[in-house]
Short mmCIF file of C-alpha atoms and ligand atoms in Angstrom, two decimals:
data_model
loop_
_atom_site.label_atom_id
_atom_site.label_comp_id
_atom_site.label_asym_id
_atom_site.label_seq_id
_atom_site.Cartn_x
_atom_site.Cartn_y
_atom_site.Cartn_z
CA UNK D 14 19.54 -39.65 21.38
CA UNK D 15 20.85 -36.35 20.98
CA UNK D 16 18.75 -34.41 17.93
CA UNK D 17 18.83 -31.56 15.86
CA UNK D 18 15.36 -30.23 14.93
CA UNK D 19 15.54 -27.65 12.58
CA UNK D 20 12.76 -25.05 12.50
CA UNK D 21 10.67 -23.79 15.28
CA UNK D 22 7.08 -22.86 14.17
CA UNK D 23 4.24 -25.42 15.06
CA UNK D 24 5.33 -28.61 14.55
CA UNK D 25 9.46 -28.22 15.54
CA UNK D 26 8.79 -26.77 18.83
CA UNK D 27 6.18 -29.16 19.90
CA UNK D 28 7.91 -32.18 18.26
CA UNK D 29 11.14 -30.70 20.43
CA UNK D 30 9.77 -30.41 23.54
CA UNK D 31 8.00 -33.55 23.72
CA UNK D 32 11.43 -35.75 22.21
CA UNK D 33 13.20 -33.48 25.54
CA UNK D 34 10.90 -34.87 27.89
CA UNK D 35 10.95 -37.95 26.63
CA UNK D 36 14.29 -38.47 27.67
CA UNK D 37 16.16 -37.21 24.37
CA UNK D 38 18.84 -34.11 24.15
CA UNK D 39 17.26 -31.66 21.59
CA UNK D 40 18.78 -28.93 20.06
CA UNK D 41 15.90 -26.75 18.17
CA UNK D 42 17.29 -24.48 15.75
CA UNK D 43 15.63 -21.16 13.88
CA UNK D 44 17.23 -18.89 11.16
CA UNK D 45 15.30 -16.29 13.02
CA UNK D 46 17.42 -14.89 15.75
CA UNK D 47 14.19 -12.47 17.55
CA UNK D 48 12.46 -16.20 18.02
CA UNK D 49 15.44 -17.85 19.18
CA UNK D 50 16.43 -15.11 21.65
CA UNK D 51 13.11 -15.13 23.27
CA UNK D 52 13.03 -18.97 23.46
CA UNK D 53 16.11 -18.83 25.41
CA UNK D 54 14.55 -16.63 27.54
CA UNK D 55 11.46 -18.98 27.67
CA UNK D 56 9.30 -16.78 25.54
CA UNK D 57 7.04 -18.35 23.24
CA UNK D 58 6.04 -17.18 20.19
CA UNK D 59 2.91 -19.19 19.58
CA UNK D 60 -0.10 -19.88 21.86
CA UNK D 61 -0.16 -23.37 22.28
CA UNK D 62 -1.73 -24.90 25.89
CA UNK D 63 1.12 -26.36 27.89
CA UNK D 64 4.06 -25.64 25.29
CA UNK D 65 5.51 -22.65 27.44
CA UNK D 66 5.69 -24.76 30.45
CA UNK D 67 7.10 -27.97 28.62
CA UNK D 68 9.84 -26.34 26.81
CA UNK D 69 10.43 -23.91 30.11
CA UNK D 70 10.78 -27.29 31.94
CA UNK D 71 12.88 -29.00 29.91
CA UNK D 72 15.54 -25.91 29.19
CA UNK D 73 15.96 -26.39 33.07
CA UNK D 74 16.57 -30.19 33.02
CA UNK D 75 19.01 -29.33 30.25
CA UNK D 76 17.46 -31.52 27.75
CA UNK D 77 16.08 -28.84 25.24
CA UNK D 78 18.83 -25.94 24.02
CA UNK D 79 17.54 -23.34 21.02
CA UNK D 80 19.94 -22.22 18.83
CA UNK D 81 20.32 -20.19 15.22
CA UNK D 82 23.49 -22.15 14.68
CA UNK D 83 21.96 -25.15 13.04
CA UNK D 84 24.78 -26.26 11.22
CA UNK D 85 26.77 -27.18 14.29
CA UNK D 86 24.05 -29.07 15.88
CA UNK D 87 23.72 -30.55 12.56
CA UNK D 88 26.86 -31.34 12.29
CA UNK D 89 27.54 -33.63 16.18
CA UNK D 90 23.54 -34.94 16.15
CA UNK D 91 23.17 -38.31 14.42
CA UNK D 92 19.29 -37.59 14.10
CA UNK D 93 18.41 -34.31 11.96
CA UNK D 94 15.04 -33.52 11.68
CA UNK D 95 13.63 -31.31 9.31
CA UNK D 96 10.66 -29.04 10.11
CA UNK D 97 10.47 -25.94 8.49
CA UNK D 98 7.27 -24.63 6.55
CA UNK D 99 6.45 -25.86 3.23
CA UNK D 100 3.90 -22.90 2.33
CA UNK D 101 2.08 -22.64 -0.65
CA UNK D 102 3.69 -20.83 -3.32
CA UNK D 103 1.10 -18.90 -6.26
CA UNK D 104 0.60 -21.59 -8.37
CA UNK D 105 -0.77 -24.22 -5.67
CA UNK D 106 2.68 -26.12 -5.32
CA UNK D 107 4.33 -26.53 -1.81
CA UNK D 108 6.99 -23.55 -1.61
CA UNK D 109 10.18 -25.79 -0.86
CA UNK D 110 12.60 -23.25 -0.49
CA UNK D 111 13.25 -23.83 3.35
CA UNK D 112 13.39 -27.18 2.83
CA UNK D 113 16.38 -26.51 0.04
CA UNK D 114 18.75 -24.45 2.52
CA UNK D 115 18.20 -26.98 5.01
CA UNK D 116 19.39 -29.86 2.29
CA UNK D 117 22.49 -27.35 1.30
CA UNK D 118 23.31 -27.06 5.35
CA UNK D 119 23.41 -30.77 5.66
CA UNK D 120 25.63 -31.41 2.57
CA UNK D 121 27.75 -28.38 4.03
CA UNK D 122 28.37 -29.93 7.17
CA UNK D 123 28.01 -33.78 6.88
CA UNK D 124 30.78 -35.87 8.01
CA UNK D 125 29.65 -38.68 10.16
CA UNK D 126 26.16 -40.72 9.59
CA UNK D 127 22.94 -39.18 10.47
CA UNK D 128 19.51 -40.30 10.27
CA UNK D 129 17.46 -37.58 8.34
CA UNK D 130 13.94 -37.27 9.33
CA UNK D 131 11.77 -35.50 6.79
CA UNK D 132 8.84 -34.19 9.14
CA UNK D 133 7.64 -31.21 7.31
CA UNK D 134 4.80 -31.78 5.08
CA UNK D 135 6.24 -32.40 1.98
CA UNK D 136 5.14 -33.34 -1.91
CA UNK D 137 5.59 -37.40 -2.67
CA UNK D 138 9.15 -38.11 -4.27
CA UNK D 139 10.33 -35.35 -1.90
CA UNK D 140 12.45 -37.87 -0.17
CA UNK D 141 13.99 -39.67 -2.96
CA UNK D 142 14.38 -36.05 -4.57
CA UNK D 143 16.88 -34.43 -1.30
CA UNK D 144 18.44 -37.85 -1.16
CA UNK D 145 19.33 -37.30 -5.29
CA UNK D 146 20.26 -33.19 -3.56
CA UNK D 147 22.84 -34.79 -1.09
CA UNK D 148 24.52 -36.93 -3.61
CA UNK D 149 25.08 -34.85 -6.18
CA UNK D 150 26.75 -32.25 -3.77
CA UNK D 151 28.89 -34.81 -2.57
CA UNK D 152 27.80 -36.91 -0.07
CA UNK D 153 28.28 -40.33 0.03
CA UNK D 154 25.24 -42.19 -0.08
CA UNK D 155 26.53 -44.91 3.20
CA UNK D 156 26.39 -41.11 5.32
CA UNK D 157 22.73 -40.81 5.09
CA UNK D 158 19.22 -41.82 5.46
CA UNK D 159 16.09 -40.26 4.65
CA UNK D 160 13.20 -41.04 6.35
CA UNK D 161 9.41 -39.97 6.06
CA UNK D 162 7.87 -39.16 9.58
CA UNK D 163 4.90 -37.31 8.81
CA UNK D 164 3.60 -35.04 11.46
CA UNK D 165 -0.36 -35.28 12.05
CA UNK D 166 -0.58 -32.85 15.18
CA UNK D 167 -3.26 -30.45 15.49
CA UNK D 168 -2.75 -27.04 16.60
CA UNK D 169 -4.67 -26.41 19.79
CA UNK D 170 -4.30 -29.45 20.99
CA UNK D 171 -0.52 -29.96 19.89
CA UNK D 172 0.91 -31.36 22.52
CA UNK D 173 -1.99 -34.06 23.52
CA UNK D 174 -1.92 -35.10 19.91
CA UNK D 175 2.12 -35.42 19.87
CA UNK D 176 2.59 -37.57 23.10
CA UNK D 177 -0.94 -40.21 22.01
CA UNK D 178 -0.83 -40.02 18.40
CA UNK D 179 -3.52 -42.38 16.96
CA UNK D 180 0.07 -43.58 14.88
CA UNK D 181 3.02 -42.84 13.69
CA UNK D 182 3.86 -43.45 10.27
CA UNK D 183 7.88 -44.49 9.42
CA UNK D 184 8.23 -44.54 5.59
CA UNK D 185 12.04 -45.67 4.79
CA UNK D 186 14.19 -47.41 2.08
CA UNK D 187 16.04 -49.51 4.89
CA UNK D 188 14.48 -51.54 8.13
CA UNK D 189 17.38 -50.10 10.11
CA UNK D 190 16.49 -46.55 9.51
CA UNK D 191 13.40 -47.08 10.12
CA UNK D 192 13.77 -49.11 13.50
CA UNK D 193 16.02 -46.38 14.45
CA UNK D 194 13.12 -43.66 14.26
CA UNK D 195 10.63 -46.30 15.60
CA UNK D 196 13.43 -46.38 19.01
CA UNK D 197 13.19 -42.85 18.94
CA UNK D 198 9.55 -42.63 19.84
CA UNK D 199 9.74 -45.76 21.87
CA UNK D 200 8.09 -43.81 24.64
CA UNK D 201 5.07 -43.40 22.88
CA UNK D 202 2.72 -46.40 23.09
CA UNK D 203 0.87 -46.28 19.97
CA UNK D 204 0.66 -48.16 16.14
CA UNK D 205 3.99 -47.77 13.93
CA UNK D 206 3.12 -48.22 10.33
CA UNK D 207 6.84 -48.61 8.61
CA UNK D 208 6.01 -47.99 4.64
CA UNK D 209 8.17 -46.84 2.05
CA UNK D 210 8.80 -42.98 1.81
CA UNK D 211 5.75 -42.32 -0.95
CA UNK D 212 3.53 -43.70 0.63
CA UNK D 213 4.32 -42.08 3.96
CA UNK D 214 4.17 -38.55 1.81
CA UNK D 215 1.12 -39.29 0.47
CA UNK D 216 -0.93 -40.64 3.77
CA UNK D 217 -0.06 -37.19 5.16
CA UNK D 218 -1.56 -35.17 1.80
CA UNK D 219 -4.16 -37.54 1.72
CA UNK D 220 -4.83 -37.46 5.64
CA UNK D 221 -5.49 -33.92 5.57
CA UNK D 222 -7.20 -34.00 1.78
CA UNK D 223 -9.96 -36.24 3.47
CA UNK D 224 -10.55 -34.75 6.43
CA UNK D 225 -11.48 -31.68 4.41
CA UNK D 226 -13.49 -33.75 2.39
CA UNK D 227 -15.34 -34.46 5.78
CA UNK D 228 -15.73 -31.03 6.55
CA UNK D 229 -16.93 -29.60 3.08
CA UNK D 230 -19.66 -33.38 2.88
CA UNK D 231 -20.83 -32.38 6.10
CA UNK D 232 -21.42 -28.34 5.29
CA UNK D 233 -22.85 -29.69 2.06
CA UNK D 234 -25.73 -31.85 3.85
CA UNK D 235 -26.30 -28.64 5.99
CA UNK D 236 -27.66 -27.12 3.21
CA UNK D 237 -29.97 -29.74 2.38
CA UNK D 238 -30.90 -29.58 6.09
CA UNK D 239 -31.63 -25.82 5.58
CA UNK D 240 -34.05 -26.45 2.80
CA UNK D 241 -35.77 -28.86 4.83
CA UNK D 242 -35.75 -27.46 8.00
CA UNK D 243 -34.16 -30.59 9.15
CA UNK D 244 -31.17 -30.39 12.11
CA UNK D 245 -27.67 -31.06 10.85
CA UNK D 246 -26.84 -31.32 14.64
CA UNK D 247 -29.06 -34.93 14.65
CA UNK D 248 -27.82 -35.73 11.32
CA UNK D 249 -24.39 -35.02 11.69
CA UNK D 250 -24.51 -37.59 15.33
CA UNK D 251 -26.78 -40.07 13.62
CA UNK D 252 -23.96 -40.59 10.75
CA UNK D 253 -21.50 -40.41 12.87
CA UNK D 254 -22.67 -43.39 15.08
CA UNK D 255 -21.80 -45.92 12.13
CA UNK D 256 -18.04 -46.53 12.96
CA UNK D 257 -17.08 -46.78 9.08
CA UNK D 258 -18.14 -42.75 9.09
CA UNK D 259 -16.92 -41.87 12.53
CA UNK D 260 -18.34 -38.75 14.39
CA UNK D 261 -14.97 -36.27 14.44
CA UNK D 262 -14.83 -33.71 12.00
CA UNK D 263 -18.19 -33.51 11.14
CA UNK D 264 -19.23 -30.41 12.83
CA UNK D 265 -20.92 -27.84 10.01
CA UNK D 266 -20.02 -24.14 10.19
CA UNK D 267 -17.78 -21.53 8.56
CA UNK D 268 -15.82 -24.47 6.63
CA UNK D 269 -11.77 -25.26 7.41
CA UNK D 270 -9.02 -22.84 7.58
CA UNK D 271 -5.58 -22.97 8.87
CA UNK D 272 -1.87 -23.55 7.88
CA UNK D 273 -2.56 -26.54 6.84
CA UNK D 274 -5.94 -28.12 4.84
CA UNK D 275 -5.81 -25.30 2.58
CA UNK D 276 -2.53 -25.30 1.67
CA UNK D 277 -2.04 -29.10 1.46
CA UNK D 278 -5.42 -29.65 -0.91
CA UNK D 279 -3.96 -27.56 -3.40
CA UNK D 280 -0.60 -29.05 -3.14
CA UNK D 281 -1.81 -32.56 -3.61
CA UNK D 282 -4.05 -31.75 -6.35
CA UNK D 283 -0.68 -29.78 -7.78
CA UNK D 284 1.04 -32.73 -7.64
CA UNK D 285 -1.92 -35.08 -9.12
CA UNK D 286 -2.14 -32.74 -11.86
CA UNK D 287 1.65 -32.69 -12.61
CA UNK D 288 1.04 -36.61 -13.50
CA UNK D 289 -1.84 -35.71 -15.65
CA UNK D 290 -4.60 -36.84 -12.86
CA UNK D 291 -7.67 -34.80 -12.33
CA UNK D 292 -8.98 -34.56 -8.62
CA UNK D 293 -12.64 -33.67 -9.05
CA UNK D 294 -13.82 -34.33 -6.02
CA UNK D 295 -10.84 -32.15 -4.20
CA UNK D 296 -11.90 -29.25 -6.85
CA UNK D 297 -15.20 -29.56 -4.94
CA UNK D 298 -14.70 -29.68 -1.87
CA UNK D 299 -12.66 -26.44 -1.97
CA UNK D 300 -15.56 -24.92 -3.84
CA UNK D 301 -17.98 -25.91 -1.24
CA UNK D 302 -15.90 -24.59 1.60
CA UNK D 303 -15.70 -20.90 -0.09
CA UNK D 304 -18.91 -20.52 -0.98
CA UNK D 305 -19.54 -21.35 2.64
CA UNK D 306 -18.82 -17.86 3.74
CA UNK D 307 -21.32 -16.71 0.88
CA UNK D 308 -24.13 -18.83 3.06
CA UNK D 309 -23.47 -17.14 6.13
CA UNK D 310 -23.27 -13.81 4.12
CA UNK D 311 -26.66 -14.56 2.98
CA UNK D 312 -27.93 -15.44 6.35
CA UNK D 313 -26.57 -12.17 7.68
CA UNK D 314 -27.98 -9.92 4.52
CA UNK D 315 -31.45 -11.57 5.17
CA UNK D 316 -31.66 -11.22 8.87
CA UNK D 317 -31.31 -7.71 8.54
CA UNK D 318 -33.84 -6.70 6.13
CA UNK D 319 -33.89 -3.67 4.72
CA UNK D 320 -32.17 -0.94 6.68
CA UNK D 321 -31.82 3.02 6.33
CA UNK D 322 -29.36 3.07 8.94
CA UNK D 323 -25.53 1.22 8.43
CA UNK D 324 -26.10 -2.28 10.15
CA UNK D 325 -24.04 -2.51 12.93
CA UNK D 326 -22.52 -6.74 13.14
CA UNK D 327 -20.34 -7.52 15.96
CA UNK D 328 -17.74 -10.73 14.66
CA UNK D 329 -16.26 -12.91 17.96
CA UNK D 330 -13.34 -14.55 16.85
CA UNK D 331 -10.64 -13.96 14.12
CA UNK D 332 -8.16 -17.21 14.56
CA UNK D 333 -8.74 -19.98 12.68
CA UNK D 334 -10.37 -22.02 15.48
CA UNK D 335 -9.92 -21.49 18.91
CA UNK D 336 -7.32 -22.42 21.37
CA UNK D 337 -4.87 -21.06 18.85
CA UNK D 338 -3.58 -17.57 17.94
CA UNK D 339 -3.13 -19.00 14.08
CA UNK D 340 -4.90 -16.33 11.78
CA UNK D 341 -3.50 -17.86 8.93
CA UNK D 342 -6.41 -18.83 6.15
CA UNK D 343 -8.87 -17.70 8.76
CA UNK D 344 -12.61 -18.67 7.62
CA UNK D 345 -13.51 -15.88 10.44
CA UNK D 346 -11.40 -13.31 8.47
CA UNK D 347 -12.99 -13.97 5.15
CA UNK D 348 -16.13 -13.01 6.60
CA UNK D 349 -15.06 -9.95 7.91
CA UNK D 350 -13.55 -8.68 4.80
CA UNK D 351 -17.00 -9.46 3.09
CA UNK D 352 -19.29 -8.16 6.10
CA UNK D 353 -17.57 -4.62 5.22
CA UNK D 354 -16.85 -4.69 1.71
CA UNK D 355 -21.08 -5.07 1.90
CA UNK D 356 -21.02 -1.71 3.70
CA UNK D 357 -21.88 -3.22 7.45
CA UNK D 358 -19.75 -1.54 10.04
CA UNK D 359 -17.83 -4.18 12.03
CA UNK D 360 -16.89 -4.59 15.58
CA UNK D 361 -14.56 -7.46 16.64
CA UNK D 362 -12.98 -9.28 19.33
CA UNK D 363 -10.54 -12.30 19.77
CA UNK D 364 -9.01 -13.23 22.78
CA UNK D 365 -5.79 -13.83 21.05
CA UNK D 366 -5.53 -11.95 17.41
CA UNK D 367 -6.62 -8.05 16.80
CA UNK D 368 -5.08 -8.38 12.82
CA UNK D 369 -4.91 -4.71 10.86
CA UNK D 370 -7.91 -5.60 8.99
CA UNK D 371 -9.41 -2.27 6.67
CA UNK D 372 -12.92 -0.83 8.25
CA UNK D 373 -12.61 -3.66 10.84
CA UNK D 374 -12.68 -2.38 14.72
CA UNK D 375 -11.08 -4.41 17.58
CA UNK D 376 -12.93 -4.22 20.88
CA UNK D 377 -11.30 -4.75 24.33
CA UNK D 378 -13.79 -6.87 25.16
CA UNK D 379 -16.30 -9.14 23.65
CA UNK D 380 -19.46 -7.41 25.19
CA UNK D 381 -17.79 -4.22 24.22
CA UNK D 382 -18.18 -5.86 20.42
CA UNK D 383 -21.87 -6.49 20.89
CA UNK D 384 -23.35 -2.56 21.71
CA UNK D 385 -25.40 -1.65 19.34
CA UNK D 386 -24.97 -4.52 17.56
CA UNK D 387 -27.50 -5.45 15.05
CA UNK D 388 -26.20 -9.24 14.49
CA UNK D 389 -23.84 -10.84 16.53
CA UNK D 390 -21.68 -13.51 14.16
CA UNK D 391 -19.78 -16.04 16.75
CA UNK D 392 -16.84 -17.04 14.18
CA UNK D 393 -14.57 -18.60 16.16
CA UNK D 394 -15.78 -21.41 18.72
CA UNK D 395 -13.65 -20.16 22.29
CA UNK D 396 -14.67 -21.79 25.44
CA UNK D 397 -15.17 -18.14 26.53
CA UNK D 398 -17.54 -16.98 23.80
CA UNK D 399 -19.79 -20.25 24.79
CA UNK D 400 -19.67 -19.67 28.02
CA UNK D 401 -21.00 -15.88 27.86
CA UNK D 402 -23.60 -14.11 29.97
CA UNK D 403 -26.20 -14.34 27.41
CA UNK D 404 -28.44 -11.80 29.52
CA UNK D 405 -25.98 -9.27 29.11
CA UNK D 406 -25.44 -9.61 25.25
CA UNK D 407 -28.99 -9.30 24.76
CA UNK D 408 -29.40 -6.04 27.00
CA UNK D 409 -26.17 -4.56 25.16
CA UNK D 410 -27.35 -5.19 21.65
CA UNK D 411 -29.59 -3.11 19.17
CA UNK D 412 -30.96 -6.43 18.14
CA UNK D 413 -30.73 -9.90 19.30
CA UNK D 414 -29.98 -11.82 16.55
CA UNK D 415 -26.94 -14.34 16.64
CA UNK D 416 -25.55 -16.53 13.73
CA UNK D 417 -23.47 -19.38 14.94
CA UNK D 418 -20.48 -19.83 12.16
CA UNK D 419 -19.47 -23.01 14.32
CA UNK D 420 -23.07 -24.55 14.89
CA UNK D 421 -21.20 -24.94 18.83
CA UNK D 422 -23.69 -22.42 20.91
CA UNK D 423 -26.72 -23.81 22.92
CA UNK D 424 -29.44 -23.03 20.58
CA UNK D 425 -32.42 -23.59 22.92
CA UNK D 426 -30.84 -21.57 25.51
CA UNK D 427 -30.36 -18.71 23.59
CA UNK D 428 -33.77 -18.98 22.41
CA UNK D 429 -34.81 -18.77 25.85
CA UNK D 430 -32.73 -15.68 26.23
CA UNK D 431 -35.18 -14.17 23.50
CA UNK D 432 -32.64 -14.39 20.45
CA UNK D 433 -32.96 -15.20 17.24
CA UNK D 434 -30.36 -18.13 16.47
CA UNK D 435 -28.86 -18.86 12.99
CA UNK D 436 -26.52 -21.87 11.90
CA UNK D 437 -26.04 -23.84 9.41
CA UNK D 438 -28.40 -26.55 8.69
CA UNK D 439 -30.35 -25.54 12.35
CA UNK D 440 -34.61 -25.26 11.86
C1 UGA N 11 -4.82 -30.25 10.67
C2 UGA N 11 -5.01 -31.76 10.92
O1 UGA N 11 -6.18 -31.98 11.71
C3 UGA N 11 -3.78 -32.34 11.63
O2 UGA N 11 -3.93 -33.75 11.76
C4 UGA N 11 -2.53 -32.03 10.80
O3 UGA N 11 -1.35 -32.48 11.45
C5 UGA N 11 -2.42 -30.53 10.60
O4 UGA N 11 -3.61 -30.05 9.94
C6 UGA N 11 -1.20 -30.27 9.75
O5 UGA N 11 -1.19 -30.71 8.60
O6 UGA N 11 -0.21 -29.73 10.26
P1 UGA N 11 -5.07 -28.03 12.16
O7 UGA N 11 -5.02 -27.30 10.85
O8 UGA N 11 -4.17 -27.58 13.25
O9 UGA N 11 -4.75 -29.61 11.94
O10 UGA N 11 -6.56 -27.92 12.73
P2 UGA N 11 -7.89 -28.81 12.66
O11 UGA N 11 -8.32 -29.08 14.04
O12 UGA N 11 -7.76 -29.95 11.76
O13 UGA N 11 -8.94 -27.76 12.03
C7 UGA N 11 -8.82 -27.29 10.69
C8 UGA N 11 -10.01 -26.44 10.31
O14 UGA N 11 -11.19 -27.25 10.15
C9 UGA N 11 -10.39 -25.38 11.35
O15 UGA N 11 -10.70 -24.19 10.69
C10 UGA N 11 -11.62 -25.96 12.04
O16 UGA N 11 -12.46 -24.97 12.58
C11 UGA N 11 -12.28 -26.69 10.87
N1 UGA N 11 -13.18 -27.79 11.28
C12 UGA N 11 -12.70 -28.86 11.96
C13 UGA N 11 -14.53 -27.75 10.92
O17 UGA N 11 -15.01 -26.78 10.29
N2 UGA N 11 -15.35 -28.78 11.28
C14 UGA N 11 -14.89 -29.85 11.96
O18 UGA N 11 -15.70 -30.77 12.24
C15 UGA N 11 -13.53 -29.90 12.32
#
């Protein structure tokens, strides 16, 4: 099929490299022409593992073109699909002004049938809402279909998650849009759900909206773990053995960031409000995730005592997990910004992300982070920071005190290495 994916953050490009290999002519397009000229020129603007040599591959084999032109891809594709951000705007609400020019490009341009695939994530009735759009500047209804594809990809692991989704969710008015979307993925041997368009919205906000539900239940039983002394690591498998619970996503630390959880709780309890429903328990689990960083505050206030001279804390990691070069929402940042709004002078590294950050100081290296240091906080969970030479931090440090914020390091090792470990919900 030959389709026109427009937007190339996250989601797009990945979603357009993967349809390319599969088989399918994509042309990706971007209103930003510094992105699209460095694509060309097989530059990616993300970190993502693999993407660079996926879409590299595929601009060889011809199959994947980048473009800011959208309109005239739009315009010969029969599939559009729409990816651009949906960010929230002040009042919680998904911002869906990207989403609008798209709609006004299509009804611009529109002159043979296409297949509209709404990927971004989007508020329920968004579908029926652009389909109202098209009409009512013209189109005739026989050109179009709209159809709900949400995307469930994680960044990080994009790519793995995009070519073995655990499904992929159709939601459409008619069985032949729908069976055409279905043939576009036909490579992919997974479960097609075909809904309706609402409820394909809503499994996405509600997807996401549990998951951090998972994450905040999970952070919330560390506590009780602290004031037992109990080990959330034990807990957290022994729950997660019962197949109704499941074990992912129930790892305690620094609570959930990202592009995405934040942004999409408040947007579904927007919406749920709008029709006069109340989410209480959503209300709590975003409570429980910021007070989170308060916890760790707390842990880092009380591990270093009372002190004449300015505490020294060294903070590895500033994305919002690891494998990505996201800062967006960062849990990691948060910290940071209340680590020296305390006072405490702060040293940090990332492998990725050195963000202007006030009082904040970026190391070259993460051992260059720890001299001196009178806590070391390990944010962000990088294969690199577990992996460090333990002996050296220890010898390079004022202190050896380390506070896990991702409950990922080997606690009995470091113990051996003469530290004092901290986590969440960890004796
Ligand atoms: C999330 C969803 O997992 C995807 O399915 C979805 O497609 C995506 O949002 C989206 O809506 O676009 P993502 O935000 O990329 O993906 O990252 P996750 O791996 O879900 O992690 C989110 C946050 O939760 C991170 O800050 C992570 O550190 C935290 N987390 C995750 C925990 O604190 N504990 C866990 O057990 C798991």
């Amino acid at each position: 099929m030959e389709i026109c994916v427009v937007g190339a953050g996250y989601v797009g490009l990945t979603t357009a490299a993967v349809l390319a290999d599969r088989g399918h002519t994509v042309f990706c397009t971007d209103v930003d022409t510094d992105k699209i000229a460095k694509l060309r020129k097989g530059i990616i603007p993300i970190y993502e593992p693999g993407l660079t040599e996926l879409i590299k591959d595929n601009q060889q084999r011809d199959t994947l073109f980048f473009d800011t032109d959208s309109k005239k891809h739009m315009a010969h594709c029969p599939v559009i699909m729409i990816a651009v951000g949906t960010p929230s705007a002040k009042d919680g609400s998904a911002d869906m002004k990207y989403v609008k020019h798209v709609i006004t490009a299509i009804a611009e341009t529109i002159r043979s049938y296409k297949t509209i695939i709404m990927k971004s994530t989007v508020p329920p009735g968004t579908a029926d809402w652009v389909e109202e759009e098209l009409q009512q500047r013209g189109t005739r209804p026989d050109l179009f279909d709209i159809v709900s594809n949400p995307e469930f990809l994680r960044e990080g692991t994009a790519i793995e998650d995009t070519v073995h989704p655990d499904r992929i969710v159709i939601g459409a008015k008619r069985s032949e849009a729908a069976m055409k979307v279905q043939e576009m993925y036909a490579s992919l041997q997974t479960t097609f759900l075909l809904t309706n368009r609402l409820e394909a919205e809503l499994i996405k906000y509600a997807s996401n909206a549990f998951l951090a539900t998972k994450i905040s239940f999970i952070n919330e039983i560390a506590r009780i773990c602290d004031a037992y002394s109990a080990d959330i690591m034990e807990v957290s498998q022994g729950i997660g053995l019962d197949e109704r619970i499941g074990s992912r996503f129930l790892q305690a630390g620094l609570g959930y960031g990202g592009s995405c959880f934040p942004k999409d709780v408040n947007a579904l309890d927007y919406v749920a409000s709008s029709k006069g429903v109340k989410l209480d328990l959503l209300h709590a689990v975003k409570k429980i995730n910021r007070s989170q960083i308060d916890i760790y505050l707390n842990k880092i206030t009380h591990a270093l005592g009372e002190w004449t001279e300015k505490p020294r804390i060294a903070v590895w990691g500033a994305t919002f997990k690891e494998n990505t070069d996201d800062i967006r929402y960062s849990q990691a940042i948060a910290l940071m910004k209340k680590l020296t709004h305390r006072g405490y002078a702060v040293y940090a590294y990332d492998p990725l992300a050195t963000p202007e950050l006030p009082s904040v100081i970026w190391c070259s290296s993460p051992y260059v982070a720890v001299e001196q240091a009178d806590v070391l906080v390990v944010a962000t969970a990088w294969h690199s920071f577990l992996e460090a030479d333990w002996h050296k931090v220890k010898t390079l440090m004022r202190r050896p005190v380390i506070v896990d914020g991702r409950n990922a390091l080997d606690k009995k090792n470091l113990e051996l290495h003469g530290f004092a470990y901290m986590g969440v919900g960890r004796p």
